């Protein structure tokens, strides 16, 4: 069987986000992209580049194209290549430093289910205990004495530096440590931005999203306005007089699919013209299976996009570690709201994560889990094809959950049946914004009121997964069209 680009990329090489486009063919475009990544500082001196085969698989180009590009840049002095050491950014390839002005409640769920197919959490049994322990031990041994005193509200510099390097390399984020503020997760970021008055509403949000976030915003006095969704993501052309927009561009939550490239550019243009802000929730951007990586919208305009991420999906929500990459003018405002003392994220956990990132353990863990979750996804799709072929599965090219489209009117009874069978999952309607005008959405070809299930395939431990799939298929509505 022919090995896919995903198979090859998972086996070897770290993630590296590059935009390979423009005149002169793929080789010339790749050379330009790599040269610019080094020049801008996204790839720091000494950074080891992925092997030819790994990068070629990620970008969908020939192996020789990558080999030729590396050779050209070695000849120009941008890269170095040594036997046994791989290809690295040359020490003298110093980047250009740019001046930066840095100055609804979630659905109710059954307790103690026999089969946990809830979205939003990784497999807790796969937490990398040994690697994390090693990073924690190194961080503790190397920590300066000041670590055990009052903290910096921005977060430890070691973590902010490691995140700046990783996010630039793997997600195409353009930033520096001074623009990163550590927080305890996405909800904490929203509280800092809106609860503290740094940003104000009205806020446009996707018509499907987490009710918990909407309730949090409502408690801060922020009105949310739903944006229609279609197969290309949020209809950003429907943005009006809102001051900001919250999007999940890499993988729309929960319906799936990336925001179309034209709409990514359009929402940045809107923010520039309106003087508004785009909030980018990159909640599971590391996990993609049947498509090439989608870079962060933040890379299009760092002064108009607030990029928010965390380790809740990649490692564990128990760590309570997240980050905001902010436009320069917002940094001091966020820090003022946060206060003089860091009371949210353990400094030692921050140092451990910094080591985990810098040592390559995070890359290795993500690649391993990407393979594991893709296998889970494939088994879910295969089980449905065999036992419920009339049920359409969508949103499975990336992420940790799938959407199962149900016949109209069957969602409530299916969710109730799942509860009776000890299956914890969510109905799709639970994520729909309450002010969504389904008739207006249908008129423009957008997603209206749909019946469905949101099924998390990452949550169950491996030994319980087959039984969970069997139970799920047993509660799905029958095909009455046959």
GROMACS .gro file of C-alpha atoms in nm:
model
  482
    1UNK     CA    1   0.000   0.000   0.000
    2UNK     CA    2   0.138   0.343  -0.093
    3UNK     CA    3   0.251   0.548   0.205
    4UNK     CA    4   0.061   0.878   0.232
    5UNK     CA    5   0.222   1.216   0.300
    6UNK     CA    6   0.076   1.204   0.652
    7UNK     CA    7   0.236   0.863   0.722
    8UNK     CA    8   0.578   0.990   0.618
    9UNK     CA    9   0.546   1.318   0.804
   10UNK     CA   10   0.447   1.146   1.125
   11UNK     CA   11   0.743   0.908   1.122
   12UNK     CA   12   1.016   1.168   1.100
   13UNK     CA   13   1.072   1.540   1.138
   14UNK     CA   14   0.939   1.828   1.345
   15UNK     CA   15   0.648   2.040   1.230
   16UNK     CA   16   0.746   2.339   1.015
   17UNK     CA   17   0.485   2.576   0.871
   18UNK     CA   18   0.578   2.728   0.533
   19UNK     CA   19   0.370   2.905   0.271
   20UNK     CA   20   0.502   2.769  -0.060
   21UNK     CA   21   0.347   2.982  -0.333
   22UNK     CA   22   0.438   3.240  -0.592
   23UNK     CA   23   0.620   3.257  -0.926
   24UNK     CA   24   0.907   3.038  -1.039
   25UNK     CA   25   0.785   2.692  -0.946
   26UNK     CA   26   0.783   2.493  -0.621
   27UNK     CA   27   1.160   2.490  -0.577
   28UNK     CA   28   1.193   2.867  -0.604
   29UNK     CA   29   0.892   2.920  -0.379
   30UNK     CA   30   1.034   2.688  -0.115
   31UNK     CA   31   1.370   2.864  -0.122
   32UNK     CA   32   1.197   3.201  -0.076
   33UNK     CA   33   0.985   3.067   0.210
   34UNK     CA   34   1.281   2.917   0.395
   35UNK     CA   35   1.498   3.222   0.339
   36UNK     CA   36   1.224   3.448   0.472
   37UNK     CA   37   1.165   3.223   0.772
   38UNK     CA   38   1.533   3.256   0.865
   39UNK     CA   39   1.553   3.626   0.785
   40UNK     CA   40   1.244   3.712   0.991
   41UNK     CA   41   1.360   3.510   1.291
   42UNK     CA   42   1.090   3.240   1.274
   43UNK     CA   43   1.376   2.990   1.234
   44UNK     CA   44   1.649   3.078   1.483
   45UNK     CA   45   2.021   3.005   1.429
   46UNK     CA   46   2.095   2.644   1.512
   47UNK     CA   47   1.741   2.522   1.447
   48UNK     CA   48   1.743   2.174   1.293
   49UNK     CA   49   1.523   2.149   0.983
   50UNK     CA   50   1.307   1.846   0.902
   51UNK     CA   51   1.463   1.575   0.681
   52UNK     CA   52   1.394   1.598   0.307
   53UNK     CA   53   1.130   1.328   0.310
   54UNK     CA   54   0.943   1.466   0.608
   55UNK     CA   55   0.917   1.822   0.475
   56UNK     CA   56   0.838   1.701   0.124
   57UNK     CA   57   0.552   1.493   0.264
   58UNK     CA   58   0.417   1.786   0.470
   59UNK     CA   59   0.426   2.026   0.174
   60UNK     CA   60   0.316   1.779  -0.093
   61UNK     CA   61   0.627   1.834  -0.307
   62UNK     CA   62   0.892   1.603  -0.446
   63UNK     CA   63   1.177   1.498  -0.217
   64UNK     CA   64   1.429   1.630  -0.471
   65UNK     CA   65   1.261   1.971  -0.456
   66UNK     CA   66   1.339   1.995  -0.085
   67UNK     CA   67   1.690   1.856  -0.133
   68UNK     CA   68   1.765   2.113  -0.405
   69UNK     CA   69   1.625   2.398  -0.191
   70UNK     CA   70   1.835   2.297   0.108
   71UNK     CA   71   2.147   2.269  -0.111
   72UNK     CA   72   2.091   2.614  -0.259
   73UNK     CA   73   2.049   2.773   0.084
   74UNK     CA   74   2.357   2.590   0.215
   75UNK     CA   75   2.553   2.733  -0.077
   76UNK     CA   76   2.419   3.081   0.003
   77UNK     CA   77   2.518   3.046   0.369
   78UNK     CA   78   2.167   3.045   0.517
   79UNK     CA   79   2.192   2.678   0.621
   80UNK     CA   80   2.460   2.429   0.719
   81UNK     CA   81   2.464   2.054   0.652
   82UNK     CA   82   2.685   1.802   0.832
   83UNK     CA   83   2.681   1.424   0.832
   84UNK     CA   84   2.495   1.298   1.137
   85UNK     CA   85   2.379   1.644   1.239
   86UNK     CA   86   2.122   1.712   0.969
   87UNK     CA   87   2.050   2.048   0.810
   88UNK     CA   88   2.044   2.348   1.042
   89UNK     CA   89   2.004   2.724   1.025
   90UNK     CA   90   2.351   2.876   1.006
   91UNK     CA   91   2.474   3.051   1.320
   92UNK     CA   92   2.556   3.366   1.129
   93UNK     CA   93   2.214   3.386   0.963
   94UNK     CA   94   2.094   3.648   1.207
   95UNK     CA   95   1.727   3.748   1.163
   96UNK     CA   96   1.611   4.103   1.113
   97UNK     CA   97   1.461   4.231   1.440
   98UNK     CA   98   1.154   4.443   1.385
   99UNK     CA   99   1.063   4.708   1.637
  100UNK     CA  100   0.760   4.606   1.839
  101UNK     CA  101   0.559   4.829   2.066
  102UNK     CA  102   0.550   4.611   2.377
  103UNK     CA  103   0.477   4.846   2.648
  104UNK     CA  104  -2.321   2.899   2.706
  105UNK     CA  105  -2.241   2.686   2.983
  106UNK     CA  106  -2.124   2.353   2.833
  107UNK     CA  107  -2.391   2.089   2.774
  108UNK     CA  108  -2.494   1.902   3.088
  109UNK     CA  109  -2.331   1.561   3.088
  110UNK     CA  110  -2.409   1.237   3.265
  111UNK     CA  111  -2.177   1.147   3.550
  112UNK     CA  112  -1.990   0.823   3.549
  113UNK     CA  113  -2.083   0.703   3.199
  114UNK     CA  114  -1.986   0.356   3.087
  115UNK     CA  115  -1.873   0.498   2.752
  116UNK     CA  116  -1.728   0.848   2.738
  117UNK     CA  117  -1.754   0.996   2.389
  118UNK     CA  118  -1.758   1.358   2.498
  119UNK     CA  119  -1.569   1.609   2.288
  120UNK     CA  120  -1.300   1.838   2.416
  121UNK     CA  121  -1.061   1.616   2.608
  122UNK     CA  122  -0.764   1.401   2.506
  123UNK     CA  123  -0.706   1.045   2.620
  124UNK     CA  124  -0.591   1.098   2.980
  125UNK     CA  125  -0.413   0.762   2.982
  126UNK     CA  126  -0.176   0.887   2.710
  127UNK     CA  127  -0.030   1.174   2.909
  128UNK     CA  128   0.351   1.151   2.857
  129UNK     CA  129   0.434   1.094   3.223
  130UNK     CA  130   0.799   0.994   3.183
  131UNK     CA  131   0.888   1.274   2.941
  132UNK     CA  132   0.699   1.533   3.146
  133UNK     CA  133   0.866   1.412   3.465
  134UNK     CA  134   1.207   1.446   3.300
  135UNK     CA  135   1.128   1.801   3.187
  136UNK     CA  136   0.991   1.891   3.529
  137UNK     CA  137   1.302   1.755   3.701
  138UNK     CA  138   1.536   1.946   3.469
  139UNK     CA  139   1.331   2.263   3.510
  140UNK     CA  140   1.337   2.234   3.888
  141UNK     CA  141   1.710   2.164   3.903
  142UNK     CA  142   1.797   2.453   3.671
  143UNK     CA  143   1.549   2.707   3.806
  144UNK     CA  144   1.706   3.027   3.941
  145UNK     CA  145   1.618   3.128   4.296
  146UNK     CA  146   1.391   3.406   4.173
  147UNK     CA  147   1.147   3.143   4.047
  148UNK     CA  148   1.039   3.083   4.404
  149UNK     CA  149   0.947   3.447   4.463
  150UNK     CA  150   0.665   3.662   4.321
  151UNK     CA  151   0.590   3.582   3.958
  152UNK     CA  152   0.577   3.790   3.643
  153UNK     CA  153   0.216   3.846   3.527
  154UNK     CA  154   0.334   3.794   3.169
  155UNK     CA  155   0.459   3.446   3.257
  156UNK     CA  156   0.809   3.304   3.273
  157UNK     CA  157   1.039   3.429   3.001
  158UNK     CA  158   1.167   3.075   2.940
  159UNK     CA  159   0.820   2.960   2.837
  160UNK     CA  160   0.745   3.269   2.632
  161UNK     CA  161   1.069   3.224   2.440
  162UNK     CA  162   0.999   2.856   2.377
  163UNK     CA  163   0.644   2.933   2.264
  164UNK     CA  164   0.760   3.208   2.028
  165UNK     CA  165   0.992   2.961   1.856
  166UNK     CA  166   0.741   2.675   1.844
  167UNK     CA  167   0.442   2.881   1.728
  168UNK     CA  168   0.647   3.045   1.453
  169UNK     CA  169   0.781   2.712   1.332
  170UNK     CA  170   0.469   2.495   1.359
  171UNK     CA  171   0.176   2.738   1.330
  172UNK     CA  172   0.311   3.028   1.124
  173UNK     CA  173   0.262   3.277   1.410
  174UNK     CA  174   0.463   3.600   1.389
  175UNK     CA  175   0.559   3.713   1.735
  176UNK     CA  176   0.828   3.761   1.999
  177UNK     CA  177   0.831   3.677   2.372
  178UNK     CA  178   0.729   4.030   2.471
  179UNK     CA  179   0.393   3.988   2.299
  180UNK     CA  180   0.303   3.660   2.471
  181UNK     CA  181   0.107   3.652   2.796
  182UNK     CA  182   0.064   3.320   2.975
  183UNK     CA  183  -0.283   3.239   3.103
  184UNK     CA  184  -0.462   2.932   3.236
  185UNK     CA  185  -0.659   2.856   2.920
  186UNK     CA  186  -0.901   3.000   2.668
  187UNK     CA  187  -1.171   3.092   2.920
  188UNK     CA  188  -0.918   3.281   3.130
  189UNK     CA  189  -0.805   3.467   2.819
  190UNK     CA  190  -1.162   3.575   2.747
  191UNK     CA  191  -1.204   3.695   3.105
  192UNK     CA  192  -0.888   3.902   3.082
  193UNK     CA  193  -0.978   4.052   2.745
  194UNK     CA  194  -1.347   4.126   2.802
  195UNK     CA  195  -1.400   4.106   3.176
  196UNK     CA  196  -1.120   4.354   3.225
  197UNK     CA  197  -1.241   4.592   2.955
  198UNK     CA  198  -0.942   4.552   2.723
  199UNK     CA  199  -1.189   4.467   2.443
  200UNK     CA  200  -1.558   4.552   2.423
  201UNK     CA  201  -1.856   4.415   2.238
  202UNK     CA  202  -2.053   4.358   2.038
  203UNK     CA  203  -1.856   4.046   1.945
  204UNK     CA  204  -1.932   3.838   1.637
  205UNK     CA  205  -1.908   3.462   1.698
  206UNK     CA  206  -1.965   3.155   1.484
  207UNK     CA  207  -2.325   3.031   1.484
  208UNK     CA  208  -2.203   2.704   1.635
  209UNK     CA  209  -1.964   2.716   1.930
  210UNK     CA  210  -1.930   2.655   2.304
  211UNK     CA  211  -2.222   2.784   2.507
  212UNK     CA  212  -1.988   2.819   2.804
  213UNK     CA  213  -1.794   3.087   2.619
  214UNK     CA  214  -2.112   3.273   2.528
  215UNK     CA  215  -2.227   3.268   2.891
  216UNK     CA  216  -1.888   3.389   3.010
  217UNK     CA  217  -1.905   3.680   2.768
  218UNK     CA  218  -2.264   3.759   2.862
  219UNK     CA  219  -2.160   3.775   3.228
  220UNK     CA  220  -1.903   4.039   3.126
  221UNK     CA  221  -2.178   4.241   2.954
  222UNK     CA  222  -2.067   4.145   2.603
  223UNK     CA  223  -2.334   4.087   2.341
  224UNK     CA  224  -2.252   3.812   2.091
  225UNK     CA  225  -2.381   3.815   1.735
  226UNK     CA  226  -2.391   3.481   1.545
  227UNK     CA  227  -2.221   3.454   1.206
  228UNK     CA  228  -2.364   3.202   0.956
  229UNK     CA  229  -2.152   2.898   0.864
  230UNK     CA  230  -2.123   2.704   0.541
  231UNK     CA  231  -1.877   2.453   0.394
  232UNK     CA  232  -1.607   2.725   0.376
  233UNK     CA  233  -1.642   2.826   0.741
  234UNK     CA  234  -1.778   3.146   0.892
  235UNK     CA  235  -1.950   3.392   0.658
  236UNK     CA  236  -1.725   3.683   0.745
  237UNK     CA  237  -1.889   3.885   0.470
  238UNK     CA  238  -2.180   3.920   0.716
  239UNK     CA  239  -1.967   4.114   0.963
  240UNK     CA  240  -2.105   4.459   1.032
  241UNK     CA  241  -2.050   4.706   1.312
  242UNK     CA  242  -1.907   4.458   1.561
  243UNK     CA  243  -1.583   4.555   1.733
  244UNK     CA  244  -1.432   4.209   1.727
  245UNK     CA  245  -1.491   3.858   1.592
  246UNK     CA  246  -1.412   3.523   1.753
  247UNK     CA  247  -1.323   3.244   1.509
  248UNK     CA  248  -1.186   2.887   1.507
  249UNK     CA  249  -1.013   2.913   1.167
  250UNK     CA  250  -0.802   2.596   1.164
  251UNK     CA  251  -1.092   2.365   1.254
  252UNK     CA  252  -1.437   2.516   1.309
  253UNK     CA  253  -1.580   2.405   1.640
  254UNK     CA  254  -1.778   2.186   1.636
  255UNK     CA  255  -1.882   2.140   1.273
  256UNK     CA  256  -1.528   2.093   1.137
  257UNK     CA  257  -1.336   2.228   0.839
  258UNK     CA  258  -1.092   2.519   0.803
  259UNK     CA  259  -1.183   2.877   0.721
  260UNK     CA  260  -1.137   2.929   0.346
  261UNK     CA  261  -0.824   3.122   0.245
  262UNK     CA  262  -1.027   3.402   0.085
  263UNK     CA  263  -1.225   3.446   0.405
  264UNK     CA  264  -0.911   3.447   0.617
  265UNK     CA  265  -0.785   3.740   0.411
  266UNK     CA  266  -1.129   3.906   0.414
  267UNK     CA  267  -1.163   3.901   0.792
  268UNK     CA  268  -0.822   4.063   0.831
  269UNK     CA  269  -0.923   4.329   0.579
  270UNK     CA  270  -1.242   4.387   0.782
  271UNK     CA  271  -1.041   4.429   1.102
  272UNK     CA  272  -0.808   4.679   0.936
  273UNK     CA  273  -1.092   4.884   0.789
  274UNK     CA  274  -1.304   4.869   1.102
  275UNK     CA  275  -1.023   4.912   1.352
  276UNK     CA  276  -1.142   4.582   1.498
  277UNK     CA  277  -0.978   4.271   1.636
  278UNK     CA  278  -0.988   3.906   1.530
  279UNK     CA  279  -0.972   3.654   1.815
  280UNK     CA  280  -0.824   3.328   1.686
  281UNK     CA  281  -0.903   3.020   1.896
  282UNK     CA  282  -0.646   2.761   1.787
  283UNK     CA  283  -0.781   2.492   2.017
  284UNK     CA  284  -0.655   2.181   1.833
  285UNK     CA  285  -0.447   2.311   1.543
  286UNK     CA  286  -0.179   2.043   1.589
  287UNK     CA  287  -0.410   1.756   1.498
  288UNK     CA  288  -0.472   1.718   1.125
  289UNK     CA  289  -0.494   1.392   0.929
  290UNK     CA  290  -0.610   1.411   0.567
  291UNK     CA  291  -0.504   1.763   0.482
  292UNK     CA  292  -0.200   1.983   0.490
  293UNK     CA  293  -0.145   2.211   0.790
  294UNK     CA  294  -0.340   2.536   0.801
  295UNK     CA  295  -0.133   2.822   0.939
  296UNK     CA  296  -0.258   3.078   1.187
  297UNK     CA  297  -0.459   3.378   1.067
  298UNK     CA  298  -0.241   3.579   1.305
  299UNK     CA  299   0.042   3.546   1.054
  300UNK     CA  300  -0.153   3.768   0.813
  301UNK     CA  301  -0.158   4.065   1.051
  302UNK     CA  302  -0.016   4.039   1.404
  303UNK     CA  303  -0.151   4.387   1.487
  304UNK     CA  304  -0.514   4.285   1.424
  305UNK     CA  305  -0.527   3.928   1.555
  306UNK     CA  306  -0.519   3.794   1.910
  307UNK     CA  307  -0.399   3.435   1.888
  308UNK     CA  308  -0.503   3.209   2.178
  309UNK     CA  309  -0.389   2.853   2.241
  310UNK     CA  310  -0.338   2.603   2.521
  311UNK     CA  311  -0.220   2.251   2.600
  312UNK     CA  312  -0.571   2.133   2.693
  313UNK     CA  313  -0.610   1.918   2.380
  314UNK     CA  314  -0.246   1.835   2.308
  315UNK     CA  315  -0.139   1.739   2.662
  316UNK     CA  316  -0.402   1.775   2.933
  317UNK     CA  317  -0.658   2.029   3.058
  318UNK     CA  318  -0.529   1.954   3.409
  319UNK     CA  319  -0.212   2.156   3.343
  320UNK     CA  320  -0.411   2.482   3.312
  321UNK     CA  321  -0.159   2.638   3.076
  322UNK     CA  322  -0.248   2.861   2.783
  323UNK     CA  323  -0.118   3.169   2.606
  324UNK     CA  324  -0.223   3.482   2.425
  325UNK     CA  325  -0.018   3.627   2.140
  326UNK     CA  326  -0.120   3.991   2.144
  327UNK     CA  327  -0.094   4.296   1.920
  328UNK     CA  328   0.169   4.527   2.068
  329UNK     CA  329  -0.071   4.795   2.198
  330UNK     CA  330  -0.274   4.539   2.397
  331UNK     CA  331   0.010   4.386   2.598
  332UNK     CA  332   0.026   4.645   2.875
  333UNK     CA  333  -0.353   4.663   2.900
  334UNK     CA  334  -0.382   4.287   2.948
  335UNK     CA  335  -0.102   4.284   3.206
  336UNK     CA  336  -0.270   4.566   3.397
  337UNK     CA  337  -0.590   4.362   3.417
  338UNK     CA  338  -0.402   4.050   3.517
  339UNK     CA  339  -0.236   4.223   3.811
  340UNK     CA  340   0.108   4.242   3.964
  341UNK     CA  341   0.130   3.882   4.081
  342UNK     CA  342   0.086   3.565   3.875
  343UNK     CA  343  -0.185   3.370   4.053
  344UNK     CA  344  -0.312   3.152   3.773
  345UNK     CA  345  -0.048   2.921   3.631
  346UNK     CA  346   0.219   2.739   3.831
  347UNK     CA  347   0.562   2.880   3.759
  348UNK     CA  348   0.716   2.533   3.784
  349UNK     CA  349   0.464   2.398   3.532
  350UNK     CA  350   0.557   2.686   3.303
  351UNK     CA  351   0.924   2.598   3.328
  352UNK     CA  352   0.849   2.230   3.270
  353UNK     CA  353   0.649   2.314   2.956
  354UNK     CA  354   0.933   2.536   2.833
  355UNK     CA  355   1.172   2.242   2.864
  356UNK     CA  356   0.916   2.006   2.711
  357UNK     CA  357   0.895   2.232   2.406
  358UNK     CA  358   1.266   2.307   2.374
  359UNK     CA  359   1.377   1.946   2.414
  360UNK     CA  360   1.155   1.827   2.128
  361UNK     CA  361   0.936   1.618   2.360
  362UNK     CA  362   0.627   1.817   2.266
  363UNK     CA  363   0.682   1.758   1.894
  364UNK     CA  364   0.732   1.387   1.953
  365UNK     CA  365   0.422   1.361   2.170
  366UNK     CA  366   0.204   1.549   1.919
  367UNK     CA  367   0.321   1.333   1.629
  368UNK     CA  368   0.257   1.015   1.827
  369UNK     CA  369  -0.090   1.127   1.936
  370UNK     CA  370  -0.173   1.248   1.586
  371UNK     CA  371  -0.120   0.894   1.464
  372UNK     CA  372  -0.316   0.749   1.755
  373UNK     CA  373  -0.613   0.980   1.709
  374UNK     CA  374  -0.616   0.930   1.334
  375UNK     CA  375  -0.643   0.557   1.400
  376UNK     CA  376  -0.933   0.624   1.637
  377UNK     CA  377  -1.100   0.840   1.372
  378UNK     CA  378  -1.057   0.569   1.110
  379UNK     CA  379  -1.211   0.306   1.336
  380UNK     CA  380  -1.511   0.530   1.405
  381UNK     CA  381  -1.567   0.591   1.034
  382UNK     CA  382  -1.529   0.219   0.956
  383UNK     CA  383  -1.773   0.117   1.231
  384UNK     CA  384  -2.035   0.361   1.103
  385UNK     CA  385  -1.985   0.249   0.743
  386UNK     CA  386  -2.043  -0.112   0.849
  387UNK     CA  387  -2.326  -0.068   1.097
  388UNK     CA  388  -2.493   0.264   1.012
  389UNK     CA  389  -2.401   0.357   0.653
  390UNK     CA  390  -2.692   0.601   0.632
  391UNK     CA  391  -2.528   0.828   0.895
  392UNK     CA  392  -2.305   1.096   0.739
  393UNK     CA  393  -1.980   1.171   0.923
  394UNK     CA  394  -1.825   1.518   0.881
  395UNK     CA  395  -1.546   1.729   1.026
  396UNK     CA  396  -1.299   1.442   1.048
  397UNK     CA  397  -1.000   1.576   0.852
  398UNK     CA  398  -0.864   1.723   1.174
  399UNK     CA  399  -0.930   1.753   1.545
  400UNK     CA  400  -1.046   1.516   1.818
  401UNK     CA  401  -1.416   1.483   1.740
  402UNK     CA  402  -1.657   1.409   1.457
  403UNK     CA  403  -2.007   1.528   1.374
  404UNK     CA  404  -2.265   1.261   1.292
  405UNK     CA  405  -2.551   1.403   1.089
  406UNK     CA  406  -2.886   1.255   1.193
  407UNK     CA  407  -3.223   1.246   1.018
  408UNK     CA  408  -3.434   1.555   1.097
  409UNK     CA  409  -3.610   1.534   1.430
  410UNK     CA  410  -3.410   1.241   1.568
  411UNK     CA  411  -3.144   1.419   1.773
  412UNK     CA  412  -3.339   1.449   2.105
  413UNK     CA  413  -3.442   1.084   2.113
  414UNK     CA  414  -3.093   0.968   2.012
  415UNK     CA  415  -2.925   1.170   2.286
  416UNK     CA  416  -3.179   1.039   2.538
  417UNK     CA  417  -3.117   0.682   2.420
  418UNK     CA  418  -2.743   0.733   2.457
  419UNK     CA  419  -2.789   0.846   2.818
  420UNK     CA  420  -2.997   0.537   2.894
  421UNK     CA  421  -2.719   0.320   2.751
  422UNK     CA  422  -2.452   0.494   2.960
  423UNK     CA  423  -2.299   0.685   2.668
  424UNK     CA  424  -2.183   1.040   2.732
  425UNK     CA  425  -2.190   1.259   2.421
  426UNK     CA  426  -2.334   1.590   2.302
  427UNK     CA  427  -2.611   1.679   2.061
  428UNK     CA  428  -2.516   1.926   1.790
  429UNK     CA  429  -2.802   2.161   1.879
  430UNK     CA  430  -2.643   2.224   2.220
  431UNK     CA  431  -2.372   2.427   2.045
  432UNK     CA  432  -2.600   2.645   1.831
  433UNK     CA  433  -2.618   3.014   1.922
  434UNK     CA  434  -2.966   3.086   2.063
  435UNK     CA  435  -3.010   3.390   1.839
  436UNK     CA  436  -2.936   3.201   1.520
  437UNK     CA  437  -3.198   3.279   1.255
  438UNK     CA  438  -3.216   2.941   1.082
  439UNK     CA  439  -3.451   3.061   0.809
  440UNK     CA  440  -3.222   3.351   0.720
  441UNK     CA  441  -2.926   3.117   0.719
  442UNK     CA  442  -3.099   2.872   0.490
  443UNK     CA  443  -3.179   3.156   0.252
  444UNK     CA  444  -2.809   3.226   0.198
  445UNK     CA  445  -2.707   2.862   0.182
  446UNK     CA  446  -2.562   2.850   0.534
  447UNK     CA  447  -2.599   2.581   0.800
  448UNK     CA  448  -2.928   2.619   0.982
  449UNK     CA  449  -3.080   2.396   1.247
  450UNK     CA  450  -2.929   2.051   1.195
  451UNK     CA  451  -2.977   1.731   1.389
  452UNK     CA  452  -2.655   1.560   1.483
  453UNK     CA  453  -2.419   1.425   1.744
  454UNK     CA  454  -2.076   1.559   1.840
  455UNK     CA  455  -1.867   1.251   1.914
  456UNK     CA  456  -1.525   1.275   2.077
  457UNK     CA  457  -1.306   0.984   1.970
  458UNK     CA  458  -1.002   1.090   2.174
  459UNK     CA  459  -1.148   1.058   2.523
  460UNK     CA  460  -1.195   0.681   2.582
  461UNK     CA  461  -0.890   0.480   2.685
  462UNK     CA  462  -0.777   0.234   2.420
  463UNK     CA  463  -0.909  -0.076   2.595
  464UNK     CA  464  -1.261   0.074   2.610
  465UNK     CA  465  -1.283   0.220   2.260
  466UNK     CA  466  -1.426  -0.077   2.068
  467UNK     CA  467  -1.704  -0.122   2.322
  468UNK     CA  468  -1.782   0.251   2.303
  469UNK     CA  469  -1.814   0.234   1.922
  470UNK     CA  470  -2.040  -0.070   1.944
  471UNK     CA  471  -2.264   0.104   2.196
  472UNK     CA  472  -2.276   0.421   1.985
  473UNK     CA  473  -2.384   0.235   1.672
  474UNK     CA  474  -2.653   0.063   1.877
  475UNK     CA  475  -2.832   0.388   1.966
  476UNK     CA  476  -2.823   0.553   1.622
  477UNK     CA  477  -3.159   0.589   1.443
  478UNK     CA  478  -3.242   0.330   1.181
  479UNK     CA  479  -3.251   0.402   0.810
  480UNK     CA  480  -3.621   0.448   0.725
  481UNK     CA  481  -3.556   0.545   0.365
  482UNK     CA  482  -3.463   0.193   0.258
   0.00000   0.00000   0.00000
